[in-house]
Coordinates of C-alpha atoms and ligand atoms in Angstrom, one line a residue:
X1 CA -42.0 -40.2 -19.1
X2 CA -43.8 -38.5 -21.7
X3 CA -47.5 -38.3 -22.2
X4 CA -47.3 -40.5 -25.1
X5 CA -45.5 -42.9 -22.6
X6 CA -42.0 -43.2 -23.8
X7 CA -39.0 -42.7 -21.6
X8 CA -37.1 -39.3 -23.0
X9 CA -33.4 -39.5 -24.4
X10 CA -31.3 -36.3 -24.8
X11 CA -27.8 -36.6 -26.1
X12 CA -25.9 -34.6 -28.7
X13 CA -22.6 -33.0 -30.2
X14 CA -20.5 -30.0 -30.0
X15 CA -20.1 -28.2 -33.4
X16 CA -16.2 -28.1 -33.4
X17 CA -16.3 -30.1 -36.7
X18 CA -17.7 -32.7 -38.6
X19 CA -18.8 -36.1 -37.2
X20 CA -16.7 -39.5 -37.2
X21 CA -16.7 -42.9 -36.8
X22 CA -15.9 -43.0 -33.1
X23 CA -19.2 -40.9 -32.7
X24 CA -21.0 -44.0 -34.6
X25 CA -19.8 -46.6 -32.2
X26 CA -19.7 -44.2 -29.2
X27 CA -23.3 -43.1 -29.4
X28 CA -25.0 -42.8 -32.8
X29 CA -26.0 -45.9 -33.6
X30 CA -27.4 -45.8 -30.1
X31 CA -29.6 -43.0 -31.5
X32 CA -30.9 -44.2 -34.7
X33 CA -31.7 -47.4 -33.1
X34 CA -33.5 -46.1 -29.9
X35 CA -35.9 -43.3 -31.8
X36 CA -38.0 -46.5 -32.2
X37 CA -39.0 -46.7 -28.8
X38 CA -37.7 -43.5 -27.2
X39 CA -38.9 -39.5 -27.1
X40 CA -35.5 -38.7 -28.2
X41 CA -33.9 -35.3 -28.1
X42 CA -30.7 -34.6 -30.0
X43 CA -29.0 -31.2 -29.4
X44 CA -26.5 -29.4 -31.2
X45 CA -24.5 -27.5 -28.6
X46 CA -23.8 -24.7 -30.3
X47 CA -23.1 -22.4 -27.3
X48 CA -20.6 -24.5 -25.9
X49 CA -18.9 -24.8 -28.9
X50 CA -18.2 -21.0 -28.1
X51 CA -16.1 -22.0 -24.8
X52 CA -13.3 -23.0 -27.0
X53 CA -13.9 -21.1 -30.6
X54 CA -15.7 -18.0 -29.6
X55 CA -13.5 -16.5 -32.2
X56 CA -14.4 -18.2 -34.7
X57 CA -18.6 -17.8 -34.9
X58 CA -18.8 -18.5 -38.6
X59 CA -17.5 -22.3 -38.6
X60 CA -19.5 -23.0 -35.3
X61 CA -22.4 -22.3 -37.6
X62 CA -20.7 -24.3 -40.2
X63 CA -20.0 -27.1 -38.6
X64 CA -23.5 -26.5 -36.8
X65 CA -25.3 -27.5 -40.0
X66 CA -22.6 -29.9 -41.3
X67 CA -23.4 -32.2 -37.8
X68 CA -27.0 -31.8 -38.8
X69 CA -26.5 -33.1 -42.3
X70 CA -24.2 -35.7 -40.9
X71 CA -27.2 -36.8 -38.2
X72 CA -29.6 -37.3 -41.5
X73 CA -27.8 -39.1 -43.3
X74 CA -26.9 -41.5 -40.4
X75 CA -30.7 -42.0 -39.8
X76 CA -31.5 -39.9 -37.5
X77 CA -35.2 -39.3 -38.6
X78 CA -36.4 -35.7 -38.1
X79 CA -40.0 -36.8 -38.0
X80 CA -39.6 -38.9 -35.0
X81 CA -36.6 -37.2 -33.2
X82 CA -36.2 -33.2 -32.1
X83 CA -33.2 -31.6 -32.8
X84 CA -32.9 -29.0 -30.5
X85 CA -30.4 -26.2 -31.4
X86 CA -28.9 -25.1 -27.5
X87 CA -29.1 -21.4 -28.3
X88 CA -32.7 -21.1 -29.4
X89 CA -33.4 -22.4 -26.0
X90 CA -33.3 -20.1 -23.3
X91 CA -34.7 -22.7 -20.4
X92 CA -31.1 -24.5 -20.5
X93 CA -28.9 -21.0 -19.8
X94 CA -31.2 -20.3 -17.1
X95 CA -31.2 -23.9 -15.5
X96 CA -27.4 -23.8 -16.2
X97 CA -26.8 -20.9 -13.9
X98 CA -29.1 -22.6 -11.4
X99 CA -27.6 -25.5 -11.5
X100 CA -23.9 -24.0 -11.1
X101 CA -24.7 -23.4 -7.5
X102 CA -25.4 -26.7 -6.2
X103 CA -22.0 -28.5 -7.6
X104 CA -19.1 -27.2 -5.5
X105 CA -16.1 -25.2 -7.8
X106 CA -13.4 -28.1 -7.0
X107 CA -16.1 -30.8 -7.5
X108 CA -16.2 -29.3 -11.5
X109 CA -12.7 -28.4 -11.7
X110 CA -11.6 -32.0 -10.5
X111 CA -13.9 -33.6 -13.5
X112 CA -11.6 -36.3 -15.4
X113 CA -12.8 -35.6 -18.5
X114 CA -12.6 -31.5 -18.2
X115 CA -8.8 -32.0 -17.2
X116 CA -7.8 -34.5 -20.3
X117 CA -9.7 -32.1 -22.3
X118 CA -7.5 -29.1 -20.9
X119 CA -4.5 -31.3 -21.9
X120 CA -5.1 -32.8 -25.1
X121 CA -6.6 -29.5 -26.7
X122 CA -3.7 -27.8 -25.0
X123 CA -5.7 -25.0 -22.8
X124 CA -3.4 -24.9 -20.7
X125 CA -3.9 -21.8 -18.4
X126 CA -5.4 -20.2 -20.9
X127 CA -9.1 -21.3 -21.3
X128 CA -12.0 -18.8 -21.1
X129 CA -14.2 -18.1 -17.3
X130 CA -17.1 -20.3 -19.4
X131 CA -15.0 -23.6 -20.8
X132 CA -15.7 -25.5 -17.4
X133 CA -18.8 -24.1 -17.3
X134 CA -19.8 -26.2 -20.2
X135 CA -19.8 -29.2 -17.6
X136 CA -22.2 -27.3 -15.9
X137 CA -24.4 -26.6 -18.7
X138 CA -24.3 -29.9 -19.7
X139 CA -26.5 -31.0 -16.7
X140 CA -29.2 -28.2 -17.9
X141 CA -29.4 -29.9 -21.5
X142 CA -30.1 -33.3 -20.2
X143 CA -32.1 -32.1 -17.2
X144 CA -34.2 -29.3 -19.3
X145 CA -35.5 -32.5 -21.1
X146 CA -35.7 -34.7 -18.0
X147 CA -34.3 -37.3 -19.4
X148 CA -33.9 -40.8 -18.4
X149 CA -31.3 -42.2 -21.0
X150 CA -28.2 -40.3 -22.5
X151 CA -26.3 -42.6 -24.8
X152 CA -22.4 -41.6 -25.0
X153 CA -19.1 -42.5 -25.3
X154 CA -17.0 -43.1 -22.3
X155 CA -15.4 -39.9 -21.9
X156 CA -18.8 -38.5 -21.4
X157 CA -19.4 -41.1 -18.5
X158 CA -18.0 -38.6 -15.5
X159 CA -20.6 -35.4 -16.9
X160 CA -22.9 -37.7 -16.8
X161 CA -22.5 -38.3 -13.3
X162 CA -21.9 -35.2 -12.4
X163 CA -25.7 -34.0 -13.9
X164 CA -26.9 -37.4 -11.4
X165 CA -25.4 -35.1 -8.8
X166 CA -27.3 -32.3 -9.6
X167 CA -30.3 -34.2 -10.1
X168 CA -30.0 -35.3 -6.7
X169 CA -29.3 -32.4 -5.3
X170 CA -31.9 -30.3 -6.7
X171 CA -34.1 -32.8 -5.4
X172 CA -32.9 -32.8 -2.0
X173 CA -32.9 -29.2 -1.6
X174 CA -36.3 -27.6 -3.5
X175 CA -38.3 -31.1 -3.6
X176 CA -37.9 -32.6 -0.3
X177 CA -36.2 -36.2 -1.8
X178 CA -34.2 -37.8 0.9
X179 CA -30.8 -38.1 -0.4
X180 CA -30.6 -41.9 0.5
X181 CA -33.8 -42.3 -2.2
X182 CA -33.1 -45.1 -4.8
X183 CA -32.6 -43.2 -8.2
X184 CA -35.7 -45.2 -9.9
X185 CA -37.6 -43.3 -7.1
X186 CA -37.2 -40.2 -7.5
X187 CA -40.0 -38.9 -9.7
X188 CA -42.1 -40.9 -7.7
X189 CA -41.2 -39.4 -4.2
X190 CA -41.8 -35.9 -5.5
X191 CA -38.6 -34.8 -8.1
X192 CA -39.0 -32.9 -11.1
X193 CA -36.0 -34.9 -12.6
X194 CA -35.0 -38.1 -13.2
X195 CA -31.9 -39.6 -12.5
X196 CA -30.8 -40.1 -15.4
X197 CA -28.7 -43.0 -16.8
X198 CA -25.7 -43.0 -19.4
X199 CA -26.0 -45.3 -22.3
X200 CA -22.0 -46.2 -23.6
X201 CA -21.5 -47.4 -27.2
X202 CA -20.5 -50.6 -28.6
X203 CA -17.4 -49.0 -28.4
X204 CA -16.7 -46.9 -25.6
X205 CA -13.6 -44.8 -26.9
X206 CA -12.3 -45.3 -30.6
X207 CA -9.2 -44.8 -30.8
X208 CA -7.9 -42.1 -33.4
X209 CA -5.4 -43.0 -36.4
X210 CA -2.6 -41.7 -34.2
X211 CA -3.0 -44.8 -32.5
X212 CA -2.5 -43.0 -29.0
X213 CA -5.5 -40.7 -28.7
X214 CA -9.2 -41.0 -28.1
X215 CA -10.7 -40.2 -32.2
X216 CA -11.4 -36.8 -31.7
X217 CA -12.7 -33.8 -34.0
X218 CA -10.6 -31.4 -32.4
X219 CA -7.2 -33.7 -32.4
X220 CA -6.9 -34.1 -36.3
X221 CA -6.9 -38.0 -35.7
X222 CA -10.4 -38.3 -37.5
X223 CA -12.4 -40.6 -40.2
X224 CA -15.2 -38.5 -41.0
X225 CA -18.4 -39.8 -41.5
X226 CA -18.1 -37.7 -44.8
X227 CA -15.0 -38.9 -45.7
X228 CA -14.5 -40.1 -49.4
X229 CA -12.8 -43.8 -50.0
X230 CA -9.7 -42.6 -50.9
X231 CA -9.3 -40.3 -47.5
X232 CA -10.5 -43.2 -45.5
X233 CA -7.3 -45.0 -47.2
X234 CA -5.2 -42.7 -46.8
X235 CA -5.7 -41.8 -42.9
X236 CA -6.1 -45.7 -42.1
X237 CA -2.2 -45.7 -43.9
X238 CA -1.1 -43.4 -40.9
X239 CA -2.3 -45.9 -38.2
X240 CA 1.4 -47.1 -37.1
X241 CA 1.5 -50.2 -35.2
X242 CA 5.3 -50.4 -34.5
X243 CA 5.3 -54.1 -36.3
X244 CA 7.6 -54.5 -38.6
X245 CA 6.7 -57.4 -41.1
X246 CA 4.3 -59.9 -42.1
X247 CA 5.6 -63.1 -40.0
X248 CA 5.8 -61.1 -37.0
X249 CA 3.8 -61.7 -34.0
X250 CA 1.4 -58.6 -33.3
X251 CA -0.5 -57.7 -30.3
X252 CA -4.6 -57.7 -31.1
X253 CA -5.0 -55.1 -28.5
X254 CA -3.2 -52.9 -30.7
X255 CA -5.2 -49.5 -32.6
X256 CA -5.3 -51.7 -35.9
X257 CA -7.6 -54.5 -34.2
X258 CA -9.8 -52.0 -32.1
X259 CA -11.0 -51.0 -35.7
X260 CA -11.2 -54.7 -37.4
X261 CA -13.8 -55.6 -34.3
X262 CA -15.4 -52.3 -34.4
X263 CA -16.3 -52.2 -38.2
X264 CA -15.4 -55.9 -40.0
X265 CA -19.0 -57.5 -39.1
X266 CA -18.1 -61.2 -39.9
X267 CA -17.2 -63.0 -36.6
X268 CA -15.4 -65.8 -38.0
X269 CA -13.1 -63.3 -40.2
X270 CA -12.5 -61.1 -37.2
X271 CA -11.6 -64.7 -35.1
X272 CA -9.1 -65.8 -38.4
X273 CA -7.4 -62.2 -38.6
X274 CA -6.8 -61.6 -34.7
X275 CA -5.4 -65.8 -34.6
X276 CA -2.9 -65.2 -38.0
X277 CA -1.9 -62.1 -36.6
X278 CA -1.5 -63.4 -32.9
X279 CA 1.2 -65.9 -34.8
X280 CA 2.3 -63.9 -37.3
X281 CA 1.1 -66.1 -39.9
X282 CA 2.0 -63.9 -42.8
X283 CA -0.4 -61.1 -42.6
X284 CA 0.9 -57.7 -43.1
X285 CA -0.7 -55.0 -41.2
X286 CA -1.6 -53.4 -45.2
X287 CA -3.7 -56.1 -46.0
X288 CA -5.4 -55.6 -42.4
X289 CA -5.8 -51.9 -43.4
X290 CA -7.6 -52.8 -46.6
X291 CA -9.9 -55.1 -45.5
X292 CA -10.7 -52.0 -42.6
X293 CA -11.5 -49.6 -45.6
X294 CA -13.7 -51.6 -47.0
X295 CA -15.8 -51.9 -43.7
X296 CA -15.8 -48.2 -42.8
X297 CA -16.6 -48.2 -46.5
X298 CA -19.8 -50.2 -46.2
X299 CA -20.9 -48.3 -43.3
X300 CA -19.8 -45.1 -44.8
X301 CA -20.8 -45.5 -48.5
X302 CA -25.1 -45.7 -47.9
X303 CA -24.2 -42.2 -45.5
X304 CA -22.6 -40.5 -48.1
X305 CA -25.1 -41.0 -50.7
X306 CA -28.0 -39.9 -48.6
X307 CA -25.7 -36.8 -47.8
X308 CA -25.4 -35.7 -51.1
X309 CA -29.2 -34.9 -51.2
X310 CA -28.6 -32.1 -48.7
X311 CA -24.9 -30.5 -50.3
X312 CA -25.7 -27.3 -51.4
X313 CA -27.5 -24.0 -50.4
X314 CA -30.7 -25.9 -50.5
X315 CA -29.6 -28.2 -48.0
X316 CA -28.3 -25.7 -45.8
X317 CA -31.6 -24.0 -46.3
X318 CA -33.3 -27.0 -45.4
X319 CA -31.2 -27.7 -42.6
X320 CA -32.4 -24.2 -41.2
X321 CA -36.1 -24.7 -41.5
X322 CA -35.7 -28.5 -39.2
X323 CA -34.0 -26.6 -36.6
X324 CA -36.5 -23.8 -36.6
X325 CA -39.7 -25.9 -36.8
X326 CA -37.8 -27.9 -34.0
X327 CA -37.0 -25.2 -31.5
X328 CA -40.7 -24.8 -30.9
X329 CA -40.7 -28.4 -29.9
X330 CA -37.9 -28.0 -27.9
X331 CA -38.7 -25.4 -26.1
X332 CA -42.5 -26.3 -24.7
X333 CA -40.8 -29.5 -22.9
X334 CA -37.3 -27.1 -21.8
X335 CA -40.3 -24.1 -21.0
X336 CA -42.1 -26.6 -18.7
X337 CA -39.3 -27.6 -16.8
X338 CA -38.2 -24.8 -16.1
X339 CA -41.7 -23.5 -15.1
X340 CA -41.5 -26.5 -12.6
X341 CA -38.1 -26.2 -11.6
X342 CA -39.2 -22.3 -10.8
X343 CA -41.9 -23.2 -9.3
X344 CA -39.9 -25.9 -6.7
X345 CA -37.7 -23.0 -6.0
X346 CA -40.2 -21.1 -4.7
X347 CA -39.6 -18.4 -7.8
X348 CA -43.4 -17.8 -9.0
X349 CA -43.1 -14.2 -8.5
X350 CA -44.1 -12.9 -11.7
X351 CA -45.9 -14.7 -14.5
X352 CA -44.1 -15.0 -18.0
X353 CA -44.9 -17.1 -21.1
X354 CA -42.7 -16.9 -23.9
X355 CA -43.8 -17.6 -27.3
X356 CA -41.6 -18.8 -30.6
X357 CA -42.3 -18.5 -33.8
Ligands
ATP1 P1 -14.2 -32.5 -29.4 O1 -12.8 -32.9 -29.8 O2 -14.6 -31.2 -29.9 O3 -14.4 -32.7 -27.9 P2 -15.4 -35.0 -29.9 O4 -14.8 -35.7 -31.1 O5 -14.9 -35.5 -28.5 O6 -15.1 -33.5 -30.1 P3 -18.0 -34.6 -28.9 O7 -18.9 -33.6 -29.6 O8 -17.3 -34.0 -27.7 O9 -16.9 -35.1 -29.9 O10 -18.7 -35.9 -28.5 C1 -20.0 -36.3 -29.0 C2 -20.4 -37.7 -28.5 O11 -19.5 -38.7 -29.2 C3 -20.1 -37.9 -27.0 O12 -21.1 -38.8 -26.5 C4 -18.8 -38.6 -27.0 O13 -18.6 -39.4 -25.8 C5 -18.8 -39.5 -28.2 N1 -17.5 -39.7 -28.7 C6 -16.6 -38.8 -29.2 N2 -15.5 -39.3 -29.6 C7 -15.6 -40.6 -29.4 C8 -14.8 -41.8 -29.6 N3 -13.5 -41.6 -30.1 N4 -15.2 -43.0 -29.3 C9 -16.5 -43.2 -28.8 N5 -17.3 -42.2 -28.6 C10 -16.9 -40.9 -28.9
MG2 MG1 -15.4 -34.3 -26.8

């Protein structure tokens, strides 16, 4: 809880590219809805983006500023939110490496969502000493805040429980919190941290327009939030459905219809399509795609015209002076934690205040 009494929220994105829909459903319409009533901290994790692009420095800070504009012109309001840029605050490496000693190696390694990250971006054996460290570091950005809520998408489910792990753990070992505590107890009983919860979309895991895969920015199977009307078109074209014509029977549970509930927003159209299509009552999966477009279009349309505002150096500029002004923000709550956290682990050895300017 924060002094002004709300309940803090930390989520946030990696910069590997631009946003999409499945992040709407997944977890940003989450966030522009629960700045009303939430402390809400929204990072950019820049450094993790380096545990799979470390060559490539200059799109990390690319796309770095491309999410931004993408987060303000979704509504995320910086006068209400902080948007905290991961490498401007030094609390979160420290915590990180703190926290990478009270989760077992194999506990991190076996993470479901590390391993079908290692397959479908095809690491094989060859990912860097720091990629699964990112699970790790992942606990630090939600814990440096303390926060109570982290609204995600599905596949973020099992980090989340993981930083509940640590959260628990920490408390066990530096705070003296039984480990049979109820989670809502924990600040109460004498933890720094609370156990936090994760918030899942309206739509868990949108599938991508290969049909097969989770929507991903790093898969090539994306409708950008920035995407123009004819692009949205075109990629929806690609969804394949394996059915054939228009009096065919089709199966609802199919890619095609995951998108007509997620974005088509009358009920009773969304009832007619899924029954005609359940017959086969001549509806060709086309027209389905058209009427799609023109959701994601509605949804899309208002983004991109409060994006163009920020196109351009000035933008960029812009975009530089929030995250600065930001940081400072950031770091007194990250500063403090780790202060405590320091403090719990009986590290008060030395004083040290760092200042940002
Ligand atoms: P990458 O391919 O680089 O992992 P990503 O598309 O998975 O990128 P992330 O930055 O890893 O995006 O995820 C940001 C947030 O969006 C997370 O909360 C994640 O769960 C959610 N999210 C990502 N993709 C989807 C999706 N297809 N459906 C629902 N939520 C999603
Ligand atoms: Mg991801």
């Amino acid at each position: 809880m924060t002094t002004q009494g709300k309940a803090r929220i930390l989520t946030g994105d990696t910069p590997t590219s631009r946003l999409h829909i499945g992040h709407w459903v997944g977890s940003l319409e989450n966030r522009v809805q629960l700045q009303e009533n939430y402390d809400c901290y929204f990072l950019l994790a820049n450094m993790h983006a380096f545990t799979t692009r470390a060559e490539k420095a200059a799109e990390i800070r690319r796309d770095t500023i491309e999410i931004v504009k993408d987060w303000l012109a979704a509504g995320i309001d910086p006068n209400r939110s902080t948007l905290v840029l991961q490498t401007e605050v030094p609390a979160i490496a420290e915590l990180s490496w703190f926290f990478a000693m009270l989760l077992p190696f194999n506990r991190v390694m076996r993470n479901p969502t590390l391993k079908t990250e290692i397959e479908l971006k095809d690491l094989g054996d060859k990912y860097s000493f720091g990629f699964p460290l990112y699970a790790v570091g992942q606990c630090a950005d939600i814990l440096a805040f303390r926060a109570e809520l982290v609204p995600v998408g599905e596949d973020q489910v099992a980090h989340i429980e993981m930083c509940r792990e640590v959260a628990r753990k920490f408390a066990w070992n530096y705070c003296g919190v039984s480990p049979d505590a109820e989670d809502a107890d924990y600040e109460k009983l004498g933890s720094i941290f609370p156990i936090p919860k994760a918030l899942v979309g309206r739509v868990g895991r949108l599938v991508g327009v290969d049909g097969k895969n989770k929507m991903s920015k790093s898969l090539g199977n994306a409708i950008f939030l920035s995407d123009t009307p004819k692009e949205i078109k075109k990629k929806l074209g690609q969804l394949y459905t394996g059915r054939q014509t228009m009096d065919e029977p089709g199966d609802t549970d199919n890619a095609l219809f995951q998108y007509v509930r997620a974005f088509i927003k009358d009920e009773a159209r969304i009832k007619e399509l899924e029954d005609r299509y359940r017959r086969g009552d001549n509806i060709g999966d086309g027209h389905i795609k058209v009427e799609v477009a023109e959701a994601i279009e509605g949804l899309l349309g208002p983004m991109r015209e409060r994006r163009a505002q920020f196109e351009g150096p000035s933008g960029d500029d812009m975009v530089v002076n929030i995250l600065s002004e930001h940081a400072k923000r950031a770091n007194v709550v990250a500063e403090e934690t780790l202060y405590l956290a320091k403090e719990k682990m009986h590290m008060q050895l030395a004083r040290r205040r760092l200042s940002f300017e």
